[in-house]
């Protein structure tokens, strides 16, 4: 076989190889967390056990910092970087009727790696993360960017409803947060000031 024929044969095999790769896709293995090994390309379905979020001063979600899922056999960290993390943040915070939260059921596809001795799944494409079932319908609660009559120290767990409250007056303006409603304050774990309760009609 001369050089020309060899080149033609090589080109044919190259074209066939590229065509095959275009039609061939690696299917992830659907497994339990207890079955995973480093290097596996897997599909995991579980519940969000922990969702770490970075928020602004009004509690708007700025970034998803961490996600841990649990399928009943173990827990696994979901890791995303760059544009994928941005897309993941937008998907979680903009989900309707309320943002994706802990206890919601999700499915993740990715490659298993280890970091500091722990398994993690790398999310390389936003299409590989999806909500399977919305189970947590807790309201999304935000703080008011403008002063209201319901306020508290961002370092405490007591809220005030009177501008005349002697305890509320001690708060420094830079440390005050404002609520849209008393219900919001209570749902975030705040208790009403005793002075404000006793003097509610003043």
mmCIF file of C-alpha atoms in Angstrom:
data_model
loop_
_atom_site.group_PDB
_atom_site.id
_atom_site.type_symbol
_atom_site.label_atom_id
_atom_site.label_comp_id
_atom_site.label_asym_id
_atom_site.label_seq_id
_atom_site.Cartn_x
_atom_site.Cartn_y
_atom_site.Cartn_z
ATOM 1 C CA UNK A 1 0.000 0.000 0.000
ATOM 2 C CA UNK A 2 1.536 3.317 -1.054
ATOM 3 C CA UNK A 3 1.614 6.503 0.990
ATOM 4 C CA UNK A 4 -1.389 7.976 -0.817
ATOM 5 C CA UNK A 5 -3.577 4.992 -0.009
ATOM 6 C CA UNK A 6 -2.418 5.015 3.603
ATOM 7 C CA UNK A 7 -3.420 8.669 3.927
ATOM 8 C CA UNK A 8 -6.851 7.957 2.404
ATOM 9 C CA UNK A 9 -7.442 5.031 4.793
ATOM 10 C CA UNK A 10 -6.397 7.142 7.773
ATOM 11 C CA UNK A 11 -8.776 9.930 6.734
ATOM 12 C CA UNK A 12 -11.652 7.452 6.374
ATOM 13 C CA UNK A 13 -11.039 6.063 9.866
ATOM 14 C CA UNK A 14 -10.745 9.581 11.291
ATOM 15 C CA UNK A 15 -14.090 10.615 9.774
ATOM 16 C CA UNK A 16 -15.731 7.408 11.008
ATOM 17 C CA UNK A 17 -14.300 7.968 14.479
ATOM 18 C CA UNK A 18 -15.566 11.541 14.700
ATOM 19 C CA UNK A 19 -19.001 10.498 13.420
ATOM 20 C CA UNK A 20 -19.176 7.723 16.003
ATOM 21 C CA UNK A 21 -18.251 10.106 18.818
ATOM 22 C CA UNK A 22 -20.962 12.532 17.741
ATOM 23 C CA UNK A 23 -23.629 9.857 18.041
ATOM 24 C CA UNK A 24 -22.228 8.134 21.094
ATOM 25 C CA UNK A 25 -22.981 9.483 24.540
ATOM 26 C CA UNK A 26 -21.867 8.070 27.865
ATOM 27 C CA UNK A 27 -24.891 7.181 29.944
ATOM 28 C CA UNK A 28 -24.499 7.830 33.682
ATOM 29 C CA UNK A 29 -25.072 4.953 36.080
ATOM 30 C CA UNK A 30 -28.047 5.488 38.387
ATOM 31 C CA UNK A 31 -26.711 4.477 41.792
ATOM 32 C CA UNK A 32 -27.097 5.021 45.514
ATOM 33 C CA UNK A 33 -24.599 7.231 47.318
ATOM 34 C CA UNK A 34 -23.308 4.253 49.307
ATOM 35 C CA UNK A 35 -22.251 2.608 46.008
ATOM 36 C CA UNK A 36 -20.190 5.422 44.476
ATOM 37 C CA UNK A 37 -16.458 5.277 43.744
ATOM 38 C CA UNK A 38 -13.998 7.918 42.621
ATOM 39 C CA UNK A 39 -14.120 8.415 38.863
ATOM 40 C CA UNK A 40 -17.674 7.084 38.449
ATOM 41 C CA UNK A 41 -20.001 8.988 36.119
ATOM 42 C CA UNK A 42 -23.318 8.725 37.932
ATOM 43 C CA UNK A 43 -26.892 9.895 38.358
ATOM 44 C CA UNK A 44 -27.919 10.481 41.977
ATOM 45 C CA UNK A 45 -31.443 11.214 43.197
ATOM 46 C CA UNK A 46 -31.843 12.499 46.732
ATOM 47 C CA UNK A 47 -33.064 15.242 49.020
ATOM 48 C CA UNK A 48 -31.258 18.495 49.725
ATOM 49 C CA UNK A 49 -29.901 18.018 53.233
ATOM 50 C CA UNK A 50 -27.994 21.280 53.448
ATOM 51 C CA UNK A 51 -28.058 24.376 51.254
ATOM 52 C CA UNK A 52 -25.436 27.028 51.931
ATOM 53 C CA UNK A 53 -26.396 30.432 50.543
ATOM 54 C CA UNK A 54 -24.721 33.827 50.369
ATOM 55 C CA UNK A 55 -27.334 36.578 50.836
ATOM 56 C CA UNK A 56 -27.336 40.358 50.724
ATOM 57 C CA UNK A 57 -28.546 42.523 53.632
ATOM 58 C CA UNK A 58 -32.175 42.084 52.521
ATOM 59 C CA UNK A 59 -31.824 38.285 52.302
ATOM 60 C CA UNK A 60 -31.826 38.131 48.502
ATOM 61 C CA UNK A 61 -29.817 35.116 47.317
ATOM 62 C CA UNK A 62 -26.507 36.162 45.761
ATOM 63 C CA UNK A 63 -24.794 32.796 45.378
ATOM 64 C CA UNK A 64 -25.167 29.121 46.145
ATOM 65 C CA UNK A 65 -22.110 28.322 48.261
ATOM 66 C CA UNK A 66 -22.719 24.614 48.878
ATOM 67 C CA UNK A 67 -25.254 21.821 48.402
ATOM 68 C CA UNK A 68 -25.321 18.486 50.220
ATOM 69 C CA UNK A 69 -27.797 15.814 49.155
ATOM 70 C CA UNK A 70 -28.867 12.659 50.995
ATOM 71 C CA UNK A 71 -30.587 9.603 49.517
ATOM 72 C CA UNK A 72 -30.980 7.623 52.724
ATOM 73 C CA UNK A 73 -27.767 5.649 52.181
ATOM 74 C CA UNK A 74 -25.340 8.536 52.630
ATOM 75 C CA UNK A 75 -24.721 12.188 51.857
ATOM 76 C CA UNK A 76 -22.802 13.810 49.000
ATOM 77 C CA UNK A 77 -21.579 17.343 48.264
ATOM 78 C CA UNK A 78 -22.544 18.882 44.909
ATOM 79 C CA UNK A 79 -19.822 21.146 43.506
ATOM 80 C CA UNK A 80 -20.135 23.714 40.700
ATOM 81 C CA UNK A 81 -17.758 26.384 39.428
ATOM 82 C CA UNK A 82 -17.891 29.540 37.310
ATOM 83 C CA UNK A 83 -20.780 29.897 34.868
ATOM 84 C CA UNK A 84 -22.353 26.628 36.025
ATOM 85 C CA UNK A 85 -22.501 27.958 39.601
ATOM 86 C CA UNK A 86 -24.090 31.190 38.360
ATOM 87 C CA UNK A 87 -26.714 29.212 36.426
ATOM 88 C CA UNK A 88 -27.307 26.972 39.451
ATOM 89 C CA UNK A 89 -27.826 30.021 41.677
ATOM 90 C CA UNK A 90 -30.349 31.514 39.250
ATOM 91 C CA UNK A 91 -32.182 28.192 38.918
ATOM 92 C CA UNK A 92 -32.491 27.780 42.678
ATOM 93 C CA UNK A 93 -33.487 31.342 43.584
ATOM 94 C CA UNK A 94 -35.887 31.925 40.685
ATOM 95 C CA UNK A 95 -37.796 28.652 40.897
ATOM 96 C CA UNK A 96 -41.565 29.256 41.046
ATOM 97 C CA UNK A 97 -43.633 29.368 43.262
ATOM 98 C CA UNK A 98 -40.760 29.614 45.761
ATOM 99 C CA UNK A 99 -37.027 29.036 45.702
ATOM 100 C CA UNK A 100 -35.561 25.536 45.923
ATOM 101 C CA UNK A 101 -34.814 24.710 49.552
ATOM 102 C CA UNK A 102 -33.623 22.034 51.920
ATOM 103 C CA UNK A 103 -35.809 18.892 51.832
ATOM 104 C CA UNK A 104 -36.639 19.329 48.129
ATOM 105 C CA UNK A 105 -35.953 16.275 45.939
ATOM 106 C CA UNK A 106 -33.346 16.725 43.198
ATOM 107 C CA UNK A 107 -31.384 14.717 40.646
ATOM 108 C CA UNK A 108 -27.707 15.335 39.871
ATOM 109 C CA UNK A 109 -25.505 13.900 37.111
ATOM 110 C CA UNK A 110 -21.725 14.177 37.236
ATOM 111 C CA UNK A 111 -18.348 12.637 37.917
ATOM 112 C CA UNK A 112 -17.367 11.532 41.409
ATOM 113 C CA UNK A 113 -14.142 12.916 42.853
ATOM 114 C CA UNK A 114 -12.662 13.226 46.327
ATOM 115 C CA UNK A 115 -11.699 16.359 48.253
ATOM 116 C CA UNK A 116 -10.180 16.234 51.729
ATOM 117 C CA UNK A 117 -11.090 12.578 51.942
ATOM 118 C CA UNK A 118 -14.780 13.132 51.105
ATOM 119 C CA UNK A 119 -16.690 12.203 47.967
ATOM 120 C CA UNK A 120 -18.197 14.982 45.881
ATOM 121 C CA UNK A 121 -19.999 15.150 42.549
ATOM 122 C CA UNK A 122 -18.837 17.723 40.008
ATOM 123 C CA UNK A 123 -21.644 19.506 38.161
ATOM 124 C CA UNK A 124 -20.257 20.384 34.720
ATOM 125 C CA UNK A 125 -23.512 21.381 33.019
ATOM 126 C CA UNK A 126 -26.599 23.055 34.461
ATOM 127 C CA UNK A 127 -28.770 20.565 32.558
ATOM 128 C CA UNK A 128 -27.375 17.908 34.909
ATOM 129 C CA UNK A 129 -29.153 19.363 37.945
ATOM 130 C CA UNK A 130 -32.927 19.374 38.186
ATOM 131 C CA UNK A 131 -35.706 19.470 40.720
ATOM 132 C CA UNK A 132 -37.622 16.185 40.819
ATOM 133 C CA UNK A 133 -40.216 17.091 43.444
ATOM 134 C CA UNK A 134 -40.966 20.324 45.328
ATOM 135 C CA UNK A 135 -41.546 19.376 48.952
ATOM 136 C CA UNK A 136 -40.603 22.497 50.899
ATOM 137 C CA UNK A 137 -43.060 25.333 50.275
ATOM 138 C CA UNK A 138 -41.849 27.617 53.066
ATOM 139 C CA UNK A 139 -42.223 31.259 52.070
ATOM 140 C CA UNK A 140 -39.246 33.203 50.786
ATOM 141 C CA UNK A 141 -38.767 35.963 53.361
ATOM 142 C CA UNK A 142 -36.945 39.182 52.547
ATOM 143 C CA UNK A 143 -36.078 42.222 54.642
ATOM 144 C CA UNK A 144 -37.182 45.727 53.769
ATOM 145 C CA UNK A 145 -34.482 47.975 52.265
ATOM 146 C CA UNK A 146 -36.319 50.961 53.795
ATOM 147 C CA UNK A 147 -37.160 51.655 57.471
ATOM 148 C CA UNK A 148 -40.426 50.196 58.775
ATOM 149 C CA UNK A 149 -42.051 50.113 62.223
ATOM 150 C CA UNK A 150 -40.882 46.528 62.713
ATOM 151 C CA UNK A 151 -37.168 46.366 63.374
ATOM 152 C CA UNK A 152 -34.418 44.487 65.215
ATOM 153 C CA UNK A 153 -30.693 44.252 65.700
ATOM 154 C CA UNK A 154 -29.075 41.980 63.125
ATOM 155 C CA UNK A 155 -27.068 40.540 66.029
ATOM 156 C CA UNK A 156 -30.063 39.692 68.233
ATOM 157 C CA UNK A 157 -33.346 37.785 68.120
ATOM 158 C CA UNK A 158 -35.774 40.376 69.531
ATOM 159 C CA UNK A 159 -37.850 42.657 67.319
ATOM 160 C CA UNK A 160 -39.487 45.974 68.172
ATOM 161 C CA UNK A 161 -42.648 47.663 66.908
ATOM 162 C CA UNK A 162 -42.477 51.057 68.593
ATOM 163 C CA UNK A 163 -40.134 53.924 67.859
ATOM 164 C CA UNK A 164 -40.551 54.927 71.522
ATOM 165 C CA UNK A 165 -39.208 51.603 72.809
ATOM 166 C CA UNK A 166 -36.290 52.388 75.172
ATOM 167 C CA UNK A 167 -34.566 49.173 74.124
ATOM 168 C CA UNK A 168 -35.096 49.813 70.426
ATOM 169 C CA UNK A 169 -33.623 53.296 70.831
ATOM 170 C CA UNK A 170 -30.350 51.762 72.016
ATOM 171 C CA UNK A 171 -29.785 50.040 68.676
ATOM 172 C CA UNK A 172 -27.216 51.547 66.343
ATOM 173 C CA UNK A 173 -28.629 52.446 62.935
ATOM 174 C CA UNK A 174 -25.936 50.464 61.118
ATOM 175 C CA UNK A 175 -26.984 47.321 62.996
ATOM 176 C CA UNK A 176 -30.756 47.608 62.425
ATOM 177 C CA UNK A 177 -32.731 45.412 60.045
ATOM 178 C CA UNK A 178 -36.344 46.088 59.027
ATOM 179 C CA UNK A 179 -39.157 43.594 58.456
ATOM 180 C CA UNK A 180 -42.195 43.855 56.211
ATOM 181 C CA UNK A 181 -44.397 42.175 58.823
ATOM 182 C CA UNK A 182 -44.331 40.717 62.327
ATOM 183 C CA UNK A 183 -45.071 37.332 60.763
ATOM 184 C CA UNK A 184 -41.817 37.563 58.799
ATOM 185 C CA UNK A 185 -39.905 38.408 61.975
ATOM 186 C CA UNK A 186 -41.395 35.458 63.856
ATOM 187 C CA UNK A 187 -40.717 33.026 61.003
ATOM 188 C CA UNK A 188 -37.076 34.100 61.047
ATOM 189 C CA UNK A 189 -36.878 33.229 64.732
ATOM 190 C CA UNK A 190 -37.366 36.653 66.335
ATOM 191 C CA UNK A 191 -39.503 37.281 69.432
ATOM 192 C CA UNK A 192 -41.370 40.495 70.126
ATOM 193 C CA UNK A 193 -39.908 42.865 72.693
ATOM 194 C CA UNK A 194 -41.835 42.720 76.010
ATOM 195 C CA UNK A 195 -41.937 46.509 76.272
ATOM 196 C CA UNK A 196 -43.409 46.806 72.763
ATOM 197 C CA UNK A 197 -45.992 44.119 73.589
ATOM 198 C CA UNK A 198 -47.122 45.899 76.771
ATOM 199 C CA UNK A 199 -47.235 49.289 75.095
ATOM 200 C CA UNK A 200 -48.693 48.242 71.740
ATOM 201 C CA UNK A 201 -51.513 50.825 71.871
ATOM 202 C CA UNK A 202 -49.376 53.814 72.784
#
